[in-house]
Amino acid sequence: MSVHVLIAAAELDPLVKVGGLGEATAGLARCLDLLGARVDVVIPDYPVEFSHHLEWTVPVPEWAGGQAQVRSGYLDDIGEIHAVSVPGIQRPHPYNDPANGHDGWLDNDRRFYAFGAAVAAVAHELEVEVLHLNDWHTASAVAWFPPERTMLSIHNLAHQGDADLGWLPAFGDRARAFEHLGRCNPLAAAIRLCRRVVTVSPGYAREVMTPAFGCGLEGELAARADPLVGIRNGLDQQLWNPAEDRYLPANFSFGDLQGKAVCRKELLHRTGLEETPAPVVGMVTRFVDQKGIDLVLELVSFLSTVPAVLVVHGTGDRALINAARRVASMSPAHMRVADGYREDFAHLVVAGSDLMFVPSRFEPCGLTQMQAMTCGTIPVVTEVGGLADTVIDTDRHPGRGTGFVASTPSVPALLDALHRACRGWRNRRRRNAVQRRGMTTDWTWHKPGQQYLEIYRDLAALTARSTPRPQRPSQSSQRAVDVEPRHLVHLESGPVPNESPPAARRADDVRPAVAQARSA
Ligand code: GLC
Protein backbone atom coordinates (compact mmCIF):
# COMPACT_ATOMS: atom_id res chain seq x y z
CA MET A 1 0.00 0.00 0.00
CA SER A 2 1.47 3.33 -0.98
CA VAL A 3 1.09 6.05 1.58
CA HIS A 4 1.27 9.80 1.15
CA VAL A 5 3.19 11.57 3.90
CA LEU A 6 4.23 15.14 4.54
CA ILE A 7 7.51 15.41 6.47
CA ALA A 8 7.92 18.74 8.23
CA ALA A 9 11.32 19.87 9.49
CA ALA A 10 13.35 23.03 10.09
CA GLU A 11 16.29 21.65 8.10
CA LEU A 12 16.74 19.67 4.90
CA ASP A 13 20.16 18.88 3.55
CA PRO A 14 21.46 20.21 1.14
CA LEU A 15 19.12 23.24 1.24
CA VAL A 16 19.64 24.02 4.91
CA LYS A 17 21.69 22.14 7.46
CA VAL A 18 22.75 23.24 10.91
CA GLY A 19 23.28 19.78 12.38
CA GLY A 20 22.19 16.19 12.04
CA LEU A 21 18.50 17.11 11.67
CA GLY A 22 18.99 18.27 8.06
CA GLU A 23 20.90 15.18 7.10
CA ALA A 24 18.46 12.83 8.85
CA THR A 25 15.43 14.46 7.21
CA ALA A 26 16.94 14.17 3.74
CA GLY A 27 18.18 10.62 4.30
CA LEU A 28 14.79 9.39 5.48
CA ALA A 29 12.90 11.14 2.68
CA ARG A 30 15.26 9.75 0.05
CA CYS A 31 14.92 6.24 1.42
CA LEU A 32 11.12 6.45 1.62
CA ASP A 33 11.04 7.52 -1.99
CA LEU A 34 12.98 4.36 -2.88
CA LEU A 35 10.62 2.28 -0.75
CA GLY A 36 7.74 3.55 -2.82
CA ALA A 37 6.10 6.00 -0.40
CA ARG A 38 4.89 9.30 -1.74
CA VAL A 39 6.83 11.94 0.17
CA ASP A 40 6.40 15.69 0.36
CA VAL A 41 8.69 17.74 2.59
CA VAL A 42 7.85 21.14 4.03
CA ILE A 43 10.56 23.45 5.37
CA PRO A 44 10.79 27.14 6.26
CA ASP A 45 11.82 29.49 3.48
CA TYR A 46 14.73 31.20 5.27
CA PRO A 47 15.10 31.67 2.16
CA VAL A 48 16.34 28.40 0.72
CA GLU A 49 17.84 28.22 -2.75
CA PHE A 50 16.11 25.78 -5.05
CA SER A 51 14.30 25.93 -8.33
CA HIS A 52 10.58 25.95 -7.75
CA HIS A 53 7.79 25.39 -10.24
CA LEU A 54 5.01 26.90 -8.31
CA GLU A 55 4.06 29.66 -5.90
CA TRP A 56 0.86 29.44 -3.92
CA THR A 57 -0.55 30.40 -0.53
CA VAL A 58 -2.18 28.67 2.40
CA PRO A 59 -4.42 30.14 5.08
CA VAL A 60 -2.91 30.61 8.53
CA PRO A 61 -4.22 32.48 11.59
CA GLU A 62 -4.09 36.27 11.57
CA TRP A 63 -1.32 36.32 14.21
CA ALA A 64 0.72 34.22 11.80
CA GLY A 65 0.19 36.61 8.92
CA GLY A 66 -3.19 35.44 7.56
CA GLN A 67 -1.58 33.75 4.59
CA ALA A 68 1.67 31.87 4.16
CA GLN A 69 3.51 31.88 0.83
CA VAL A 70 4.65 28.52 -0.46
CA ARG A 71 7.25 27.80 -3.13
CA SER A 72 7.09 24.24 -4.41
CA GLY A 73 9.64 22.35 -6.45
CA TYR A 74 11.22 18.97 -6.85
CA LEU A 75 14.48 17.92 -5.27
CA ASP A 76 16.41 15.06 -6.77
CA ASP A 77 15.56 11.69 -5.21
CA ILE A 78 13.75 13.29 -2.29
CA GLY A 79 10.44 14.41 -3.67
CA GLU A 80 8.25 17.46 -3.64
CA ILE A 81 9.65 20.27 -1.49
CA HIS A 82 7.51 23.10 -0.14
CA ALA A 83 9.34 26.12 1.25
CA VAL A 84 7.01 28.15 3.45
CA SER A 85 7.30 31.81 4.21
CA VAL A 86 5.67 33.32 7.29
CA PRO A 87 6.49 36.71 8.82
CA GLY A 88 9.99 36.82 10.31
CA ILE A 89 11.08 33.41 9.06
CA GLN A 90 13.65 34.88 6.66
CA ARG A 91 16.92 35.15 8.57
CA PRO A 92 20.62 34.58 7.86
CA HIS A 93 20.63 31.68 10.33
CA PRO A 94 17.61 29.42 10.99
CA TYR A 95 17.75 29.61 14.77
CA ASN A 96 20.43 31.93 16.07
CA ASP A 97 21.29 35.59 15.99
CA PRO A 98 25.01 35.93 15.22
CA ALA A 99 24.95 39.48 16.64
CA ASN A 100 23.59 38.21 19.93
CA GLY A 101 26.33 35.76 20.93
CA HIS A 102 24.64 33.14 18.78
CA ASP A 103 21.62 32.96 21.09
CA GLY A 104 18.24 32.17 19.59
CA TRP A 105 16.37 34.90 17.69
CA LEU A 106 14.11 36.61 20.19
CA ASP A 107 11.01 35.88 18.11
CA ASN A 108 11.72 32.19 17.48
CA ASP A 109 8.43 31.32 19.17
CA ARG A 110 6.37 33.39 16.74
CA ARG A 111 8.47 32.37 13.72
CA PHE A 112 8.12 28.65 14.28
CA TYR A 113 4.62 28.60 15.79
CA ALA A 114 3.54 30.33 12.57
CA PHE A 115 5.55 27.86 10.52
CA GLY A 116 3.70 25.04 12.30
CA ALA A 117 0.36 26.59 11.38
CA ALA A 118 1.47 26.72 7.75
CA VAL A 119 2.65 23.10 7.93
CA ALA A 120 -0.84 22.01 8.99
CA ALA A 121 -2.42 24.05 6.21
CA VAL A 122 -0.06 22.57 3.60
CA ALA A 123 -0.88 19.08 4.90
CA HIS A 124 -4.58 19.81 4.39
CA GLU A 125 -4.08 21.23 0.94
CA LEU A 126 -1.99 18.27 -0.20
CA GLU A 127 -4.52 15.90 1.38
CA VAL A 128 -1.72 13.80 2.84
CA GLU A 129 -2.63 10.75 4.86
CA VAL A 130 0.09 11.25 7.46
CA LEU A 131 1.86 14.30 8.84
CA HIS A 132 5.32 13.61 10.24
CA LEU A 133 6.58 16.39 12.51
CA ASN A 134 10.21 16.75 13.57
CA ASP A 135 11.27 18.58 16.73
CA TRP A 136 9.63 21.62 18.29
CA HIS A 137 9.96 23.85 15.23
CA THR A 138 7.10 21.97 13.61
CA ALA A 139 5.23 20.84 16.73
CA SER A 140 2.58 23.56 16.84
CA ALA A 141 1.03 21.99 13.70
CA VAL A 142 -0.62 19.45 15.98
CA ALA A 143 -3.10 22.18 16.94
CA TRP A 144 -4.58 22.19 13.44
CA PHE A 145 -4.14 18.76 11.90
CA PRO A 146 -5.85 15.58 13.14
CA PRO A 147 -3.48 14.22 15.81
CA GLU A 148 -4.48 10.64 15.00
CA ARG A 149 -2.80 11.04 11.63
CA THR A 150 0.20 12.88 13.04
CA MET A 151 3.49 11.56 14.39
CA LEU A 152 6.43 13.29 16.03
CA SER A 153 10.13 12.49 15.82
CA ILE A 154 12.24 13.90 18.63
CA HIS A 155 15.79 14.68 17.54
CA ASN A 156 16.71 16.73 20.57
CA LEU A 157 14.64 17.25 23.72
CA ALA A 158 16.88 20.05 24.91
CA HIS A 159 15.03 22.39 22.56
CA GLN A 160 11.32 22.68 23.26
CA GLY A 161 10.34 26.10 21.92
CA ASP A 162 8.59 27.06 25.15
CA ALA A 163 7.32 30.59 25.52
CA ASP A 164 4.99 32.78 27.54
CA LEU A 165 1.63 31.30 28.53
CA GLY A 166 -0.04 34.20 26.74
CA TRP A 167 0.39 32.18 23.57
CA LEU A 168 -2.15 29.51 24.59
CA PRO A 169 -5.27 31.03 22.97
CA ALA A 170 -3.46 30.92 19.62
CA PHE A 171 -3.87 27.16 19.61
CA GLY A 172 -7.65 27.05 19.72
CA ASP A 173 -9.40 23.88 20.88
CA ARG A 174 -6.19 22.04 21.65
CA ALA A 175 -4.61 24.91 23.61
CA ARG A 176 -4.67 23.04 26.93
CA ALA A 177 -2.25 20.45 25.64
CA PHE A 178 0.29 23.24 25.11
CA GLU A 179 0.51 24.15 28.80
CA HIS A 180 3.48 22.67 30.60
CA LEU A 181 5.13 23.84 33.84
CA GLY A 182 3.61 27.30 33.54
CA ARG A 183 4.82 27.82 29.97
CA CYS A 184 3.45 27.35 26.50
CA ASN A 185 5.32 24.30 25.19
CA PRO A 186 4.58 23.01 21.67
CA LEU A 187 6.80 19.95 22.09
CA ALA A 188 4.80 18.92 25.16
CA ALA A 189 1.61 19.31 23.11
CA ALA A 190 2.92 17.13 20.28
CA ILE A 191 4.11 14.48 22.74
CA ARG A 192 0.67 14.42 24.37
CA LEU A 193 -1.42 14.50 21.21
CA CYS A 194 0.42 12.74 18.38
CA ARG A 195 -0.61 9.19 17.67
CA ARG A 196 3.00 8.03 17.62
CA VAL A 197 6.18 9.50 19.09
CA VAL A 198 9.60 8.44 17.87
CA THR A 199 13.02 9.19 19.30
CA VAL A 200 15.96 8.86 16.93
CA SER A 201 17.47 5.87 18.75
CA PRO A 202 16.11 3.13 21.06
CA GLY A 203 18.61 4.10 23.78
CA TYR A 204 17.35 7.70 23.79
CA ALA A 205 13.75 6.42 23.97
CA ARG A 206 14.59 4.75 27.28
CA GLU A 207 16.63 7.69 28.58
CA VAL A 208 14.03 10.38 27.90
CA MET A 209 11.63 8.81 30.37
CA THR A 210 14.11 9.60 33.18
CA PRO A 211 14.75 12.98 34.84
CA ALA A 212 18.43 12.93 33.83
CA PHE A 213 17.57 13.08 30.11
CA GLY A 214 13.90 14.05 29.90
CA CYS A 215 14.52 17.83 30.15
CA GLY A 216 11.34 18.20 32.21
CA LEU A 217 9.24 16.16 29.79
CA GLU A 218 10.08 12.75 31.27
CA GLY A 219 6.61 12.46 32.86
CA GLU A 220 4.86 13.27 29.59
CA LEU A 221 7.03 10.76 27.74
CA ALA A 222 6.60 8.01 30.33
CA ALA A 223 2.83 8.53 30.14
CA ARG A 224 3.10 7.81 26.42
CA ALA A 225 5.45 4.85 26.71
CA ASP A 226 3.20 2.78 24.43
CA PRO A 227 3.18 5.03 21.41
CA LEU A 228 6.86 5.88 22.04
CA VAL A 229 9.43 3.99 20.03
CA GLY A 230 13.10 4.50 19.22
CA ILE A 231 14.17 4.21 15.59
CA ARG A 232 17.84 4.76 14.98
CA ASN A 233 18.67 7.18 12.19
CA GLY A 234 20.41 5.82 9.15
CA LEU A 235 23.16 7.27 7.05
CA ASP A 236 22.48 8.65 3.64
CA GLN A 237 24.46 6.30 1.42
CA GLN A 238 24.67 8.85 -1.33
CA LEU A 239 26.68 11.02 1.05
CA TRP A 240 28.55 8.44 3.11
CA ASN A 241 30.30 5.83 1.06
CA PRO A 242 34.11 6.13 0.99
CA ALA A 243 34.24 4.13 -2.24
CA GLU A 244 32.38 6.90 -4.08
CA ASP A 245 32.68 10.02 -1.92
CA ARG A 246 33.38 12.90 -4.28
CA TYR A 247 34.68 15.13 -1.49
CA LEU A 248 37.67 12.87 -0.79
CA PRO A 249 41.07 13.14 -2.48
CA ALA A 250 41.05 9.34 -2.85
CA ASN A 251 38.38 6.68 -2.50
CA PHE A 252 38.70 3.44 -0.60
CA SER A 253 36.88 0.41 0.76
CA PHE A 254 37.64 -2.22 3.36
CA GLY A 255 39.33 -4.40 0.73
CA ASP A 256 41.74 -1.62 -0.15
CA LEU A 257 42.47 1.03 2.45
CA GLN A 258 45.22 2.81 0.51
CA GLY A 259 42.91 5.71 -0.26
CA LYS A 260 42.33 6.21 3.48
CA ALA A 261 46.07 6.80 3.93
CA VAL A 262 45.90 9.44 1.18
CA CYS A 263 43.00 11.15 3.01
CA ARG A 264 44.96 11.08 6.28
CA LYS A 265 47.97 12.67 4.63
CA GLU A 266 45.79 15.36 3.06
CA LEU A 267 44.12 16.07 6.41
CA LEU A 268 47.48 16.58 8.14
CA HIS A 269 48.66 18.74 5.27
CA ARG A 270 45.51 20.89 5.22
CA THR A 271 45.66 21.48 8.98
CA GLY A 272 49.41 22.13 9.02
CA LEU A 273 50.16 19.20 11.32
CA GLU A 274 53.37 17.19 10.94
CA GLU A 275 53.24 13.67 9.52
CA THR A 276 53.06 11.44 12.61
CA PRO A 277 52.94 7.75 13.58
CA ALA A 278 50.51 8.65 16.40
CA PRO A 279 46.78 8.28 15.70
CA VAL A 280 44.93 11.27 14.33
CA VAL A 281 41.78 11.87 16.36
CA GLY A 282 39.03 13.75 14.52
CA MET A 283 35.96 15.58 15.80
CA VAL A 284 33.21 17.00 13.61
CA THR A 285 30.87 18.70 15.99
CA ARG A 286 28.69 21.59 16.89
CA PHE A 287 30.38 23.69 19.58
CA VAL A 288 27.62 23.35 22.17
CA ASP A 289 27.48 22.03 25.71
CA GLN A 290 25.77 18.81 24.59
CA LYS A 291 28.78 17.71 22.56
CA GLY A 292 31.27 17.75 25.48
CA ILE A 293 33.86 19.84 23.70
CA ASP A 294 34.80 21.48 27.04
CA LEU A 295 35.71 18.02 28.40
CA VAL A 296 38.01 17.49 25.44
CA LEU A 297 39.73 20.82 26.04
CA GLU A 298 40.60 19.62 29.53
CA LEU A 299 42.44 16.60 28.22
CA VAL A 300 44.43 18.28 25.45
CA SER A 301 47.46 18.65 27.75
CA PHE A 302 47.62 14.84 27.92
CA LEU A 303 47.75 14.37 24.13
CA SER A 304 51.54 14.45 24.01
CA THR A 305 51.74 11.51 26.41
CA VAL A 306 48.95 9.39 24.89
CA PRO A 307 50.27 10.20 22.19
CA ALA A 308 47.73 11.45 19.66
CA VAL A 309 46.91 14.54 17.60
CA LEU A 310 43.48 16.13 17.49
CA VAL A 311 41.61 17.94 14.70
CA VAL A 312 38.30 19.63 15.57
CA HIS A 313 35.93 20.96 12.91
CA GLY A 314 32.53 22.61 13.29
CA THR A 315 30.61 25.73 14.20
CA GLY A 316 28.50 26.93 17.07
CA ASP A 317 28.89 28.84 20.28
CA ARG A 318 31.52 31.62 19.92
CA ALA A 319 32.79 31.33 23.49
CA LEU A 320 33.43 27.59 23.09
CA ILE A 321 35.13 28.08 19.72
CA ASN A 322 37.41 30.76 21.20
CA ALA A 323 38.22 28.55 24.18
CA ALA A 324 39.12 25.70 21.79
CA ARG A 325 41.32 28.00 19.75
CA ARG A 326 43.13 29.21 22.85
CA VAL A 327 43.83 25.66 23.98
CA ALA A 328 44.98 24.70 20.47
CA SER A 329 47.35 27.65 20.32
CA MET A 330 49.04 26.34 23.49
CA SER A 331 49.48 22.85 21.97
CA PRO A 332 50.20 23.59 18.32
CA ALA A 333 51.87 20.24 17.70
CA HIS A 334 48.87 18.31 18.98
CA MET A 335 45.68 20.18 18.22
CA ARG A 336 44.07 22.12 15.41
CA VAL A 337 40.69 23.84 15.34
CA ALA A 338 39.09 24.45 11.93
CA ASP A 339 35.89 26.34 12.64
CA GLY A 340 33.20 27.23 10.13
CA TYR A 341 31.51 24.08 8.82
CA ARG A 342 32.44 22.93 5.32
CA GLU A 343 30.97 19.77 3.91
CA ASP A 344 34.09 18.72 1.98
CA PHE A 345 36.39 19.30 4.94
CA ALA A 346 34.00 17.47 7.28
CA HIS A 347 34.22 14.44 4.99
CA LEU A 348 38.02 14.69 4.98
CA VAL A 349 38.15 14.78 8.79
CA VAL A 350 35.83 11.77 9.07
CA ALA A 351 37.62 9.70 6.43
CA GLY A 352 41.19 10.87 7.06
CA SER A 353 41.23 10.45 10.86
CA ASP A 354 42.23 7.22 12.59
CA LEU A 355 39.88 7.69 15.53
CA MET A 356 36.72 9.78 15.86
CA PHE A 357 35.95 11.40 19.20
CA VAL A 358 32.25 11.85 20.14
CA PRO A 359 32.26 12.73 23.86
CA SER A 360 28.62 13.88 24.13
CA ARG A 361 26.84 14.43 27.44
CA PHE A 362 23.68 13.20 25.75
CA GLU A 363 23.15 12.12 22.16
CA PRO A 364 19.71 11.40 20.72
CA CYS A 365 21.32 9.49 17.85
CA GLY A 366 24.56 10.99 16.61
CA LEU A 367 25.60 10.58 13.01
CA THR A 368 29.38 11.15 13.09
CA GLN A 369 30.13 7.86 14.85
CA MET A 370 28.29 6.00 12.07
CA GLN A 371 29.94 8.10 9.37
CA ALA A 372 33.29 7.29 10.99
CA MET A 373 32.65 3.54 11.11
CA THR A 374 31.60 3.57 7.45
CA CYS A 375 34.99 5.13 6.68
CA GLY A 376 37.06 2.77 8.83
CA THR A 377 37.64 5.46 11.47
CA ILE A 378 37.29 3.95 14.93
CA PRO A 379 34.83 5.82 17.19
CA VAL A 380 35.56 6.76 20.80
CA VAL A 381 32.22 7.71 22.35
CA THR A 382 30.37 8.18 25.62
CA GLU A 383 27.81 5.61 26.70
CA VAL A 384 24.68 7.63 25.99
CA GLY A 385 21.68 7.47 23.65
CA GLY A 386 22.41 6.55 20.07
CA LEU A 387 26.15 6.34 20.72
CA ALA A 388 25.64 3.44 23.14
CA ASP A 389 23.27 1.84 20.61
CA THR A 390 25.72 1.97 17.73
CA VAL A 391 29.20 1.50 19.19
CA ILE A 392 30.30 -1.72 20.95
CA ASP A 393 33.34 -1.43 23.22
CA THR A 394 36.13 -3.62 21.90
CA ASP A 395 37.79 -4.21 25.26
CA ARG A 396 34.53 -5.28 26.86
CA HIS A 397 33.44 -7.38 23.88
CA PRO A 398 36.47 -8.67 22.01
CA GLY A 399 35.32 -10.27 18.78
CA ARG A 400 32.30 -7.94 18.49
CA GLY A 401 33.68 -4.49 19.20
CA THR A 402 33.34 -1.59 16.80
CA GLY A 403 34.96 1.14 18.92
CA PHE A 404 35.69 2.36 22.43
CA VAL A 405 33.10 3.51 24.92
CA ALA A 406 33.67 5.83 27.92
CA SER A 407 31.27 4.92 30.71
CA THR A 408 30.55 8.54 31.66
CA PRO A 409 30.97 11.94 30.02
CA SER A 410 33.88 12.88 32.30
CA VAL A 411 37.53 13.73 31.73
CA PRO A 412 38.95 10.60 33.46
CA ALA A 413 36.58 8.22 31.62
CA LEU A 414 37.26 9.89 28.26
CA LEU A 415 41.00 9.85 28.81
CA ASP A 416 40.82 6.17 29.70
CA ALA A 417 38.81 5.42 26.54
CA LEU A 418 41.22 7.46 24.43
CA HIS A 419 44.21 5.58 25.87
CA ARG A 420 42.54 2.24 25.19
CA ALA A 421 41.62 3.32 21.68
CA CYS A 422 45.15 4.43 20.83
CA ARG A 423 46.49 1.12 22.15
CA GLY A 424 43.95 -0.80 20.09
CA TRP A 425 44.71 1.24 17.00
CA ARG A 426 48.49 0.64 17.28
CA ASN A 427 47.89 -3.12 17.13
CA ARG A 428 47.33 -3.60 13.40
CA ARG A 429 45.40 -6.88 13.70
CA ARG A 430 42.99 -5.48 16.27
CA ARG A 431 42.63 -2.28 14.33
CA ASN A 432 41.73 -4.15 11.16
CA ALA A 433 39.19 -6.34 12.91
CA VAL A 434 37.45 -3.34 14.49
CA GLN A 435 37.53 -1.42 11.21
CA ARG A 436 36.09 -4.37 9.32
CA ARG A 437 33.14 -4.74 11.69
CA GLY A 438 32.34 -1.03 11.50
CA MET A 439 32.72 -0.85 7.73
CA THR A 440 30.59 -3.90 7.01
CA THR A 441 27.66 -3.03 9.28
CA ASP A 442 24.57 -1.78 7.45
CA TRP A 443 24.24 1.86 8.58
CA THR A 444 21.93 2.81 5.72
CA TRP A 445 18.40 4.12 6.06
CA HIS A 446 16.99 0.94 4.62
CA LYS A 447 15.83 -0.73 7.86
CA PRO A 448 14.92 2.44 9.78
CA GLY A 449 13.08 3.67 6.68
CA GLN A 450 10.96 0.52 6.68
CA GLN A 451 10.16 1.03 10.36
CA TYR A 452 8.95 4.56 9.63
CA LEU A 453 6.95 3.31 6.68
CA GLU A 454 5.24 0.76 8.87
CA ILE A 455 4.17 3.48 11.29
CA TYR A 456 2.87 5.65 8.45
CA ARG A 457 0.86 2.71 7.12
CA ASP A 458 -0.59 1.98 10.55
CA LEU A 459 -1.65 5.59 10.94
CA ALA A 460 -3.14 5.73 7.45
CA ALA A 461 -4.95 2.39 7.91
CA LEU A 462 -6.29 3.24 11.35
CA THR A 463 -7.81 6.45 10.14
CA ALA A 464 -9.12 4.92 6.95
CA ARG A 465 -11.04 2.44 9.15
CA SER A 466 -12.25 4.85 11.83
CA THR A 467 -12.98 8.14 10.08
CA PRO A 468 -14.01 8.56 6.47
CA ARG A 469 -11.73 11.14 4.81
CA PRO A 470 -13.56 14.43 4.68
CA GLN A 471 -15.20 15.26 1.38
CA ARG A 472 -13.85 18.41 -0.08
CA PRO A 473 -15.85 20.70 -2.28
CA SER A 474 -14.34 20.54 -5.73
CA GLN A 475 -13.51 23.87 -7.15
CA SER A 476 -12.04 24.88 -10.41
CA SER A 477 -8.77 26.67 -10.29
CA GLN A 478 -6.29 28.10 -12.69
CA ARG A 479 -3.42 25.86 -13.56
CA ALA A 480 0.08 27.02 -13.85
CA VAL A 481 1.54 26.40 -17.24
CA ASP A 482 4.40 23.98 -17.74
CA VAL A 483 3.84 22.26 -14.45
CA GLU A 484 3.16 18.57 -14.14
CA PRO A 485 -0.32 17.74 -12.87
CA ARG A 486 1.14 16.13 -9.76
CA HIS A 487 2.43 19.49 -8.62
CA LEU A 488 -1.03 20.90 -8.77
CA VAL A 489 -2.94 18.42 -6.70
CA HIS A 490 -3.37 21.01 -4.02
CA LEU A 491 -4.92 23.48 -6.39
CA GLU A 492 -7.89 21.29 -7.10
CA SER A 493 -9.37 20.96 -3.68
CA GLY A 494 -10.84 23.19 -1.05
CA PRO A 495 -9.92 23.28 2.62
CA VAL A 496 -11.25 20.81 5.15
CA PRO A 497 -14.14 22.65 6.84
CA ASN A 498 -13.42 21.67 10.43
CA GLU A 499 -9.71 21.62 10.38
CA SER A 500 -8.64 25.06 9.21
CA PRO A 501 -6.55 26.97 11.76
CA PRO A 502 -8.57 29.11 14.19
CA ALA A 503 -8.31 32.63 12.98
CA ALA A 504 -7.64 31.51 9.41
CA ARG A 505 -9.33 33.32 6.60
CA ARG A 506 -12.32 31.58 5.18
CA ALA A 507 -11.82 29.37 2.24
CA ASP A 508 -13.26 31.88 -0.18
CA ASP A 509 -10.75 34.51 0.83
CA VAL A 510 -7.91 32.19 0.27
CA ARG A 511 -8.83 30.25 -2.84
CA PRO A 512 -8.21 33.02 -5.35
CA ALA A 513 -4.69 33.48 -4.00
CA VAL A 514 -4.00 29.80 -4.38
CA ALA A 515 -5.48 29.85 -7.83
CA GLN A 516 -3.11 32.59 -8.85
CA ALA A 517 -0.26 30.14 -8.55
CA ARG A 518 2.09 30.70 -11.37
CA SER A 519 5.03 29.02 -12.87
CA ALA A 520 8.21 30.59 -11.55
C1 GLC B 1 20.11 16.17 16.63
C2 GLC B 1 20.71 15.27 17.72
C3 GLC B 1 21.60 14.18 17.13
C4 GLC B 1 20.87 13.46 16.00
C5 GLC B 1 20.36 14.45 14.98
C6 GLC B 1 19.57 13.79 13.88
O1 GLC B 1 21.10 16.96 16.07
O2 GLC B 1 21.44 16.04 18.65
O3 GLC B 1 21.96 13.25 18.11
O4 GLC B 1 21.75 12.55 15.38
O5 GLC B 1 19.50 15.40 15.61
O6 GLC B 1 18.48 13.07 14.37
Coordinates of C-alpha atoms and ligand atoms in Angstrom, one line a residue, residues 11 19-25 135 154-156 200 233 286 290-291 362-370 386 445, ligand 1:
E11 CA 16.3 21.7 8.1
G19 CA 23.3 19.8 12.4
G20 CA 22.2 16.2 12.0
L21 CA 18.5 17.1 11.7
G22 CA 19.0 18.3 8.1
E23 CA 20.9 15.2 7.1
A24 CA 18.5 12.8 8.9
T25 CA 15.4 14.5 7.2
D135 CA 11.3 18.6 16.7
I154 CA 12.2 13.9 18.6
H155 CA 15.8 14.7 17.5
N156 CA 16.7 16.7 20.6
V200 CA 16.0 8.9 16.9
N233 CA 18.7 7.2 12.2
R286 CA 28.7 21.6 16.9
Q290 CA 25.8 18.8 24.6
K291 CA 28.8 17.7 22.6
F362 CA 23.7 13.2 25.8
E363 CA 23.2 12.1 22.2
P364 CA 19.7 11.4 20.7
C365 CA 21.3 9.5 17.9
G366 CA 24.6 11.0 16.6
L367 CA 25.6 10.6 13.0
T368 CA 29.4 11.1 13.1
Q369 CA 30.1 7.9 14.9
M370 CA 28.3 6.0 12.1
G386 CA 22.4 6.6 20.1
W445 CA 18.4 4.1 6.1
Ligands
GLC1 C1 20.1 16.2 16.6 C2 20.7 15.3 17.7 C3 21.6 14.2 17.1 C4 20.9 13.5 16.0 C5 20.4 14.5 15.0 C6 19.6 13.8 13.9 O1 21.1 17.0 16.1 O2 21.4 16.0 18.6 O3 22.0 13.2 18.1 O4 21.8 12.5 15.4 O5 19.5 15.4 15.6 O6 18.5 13.1 14.4

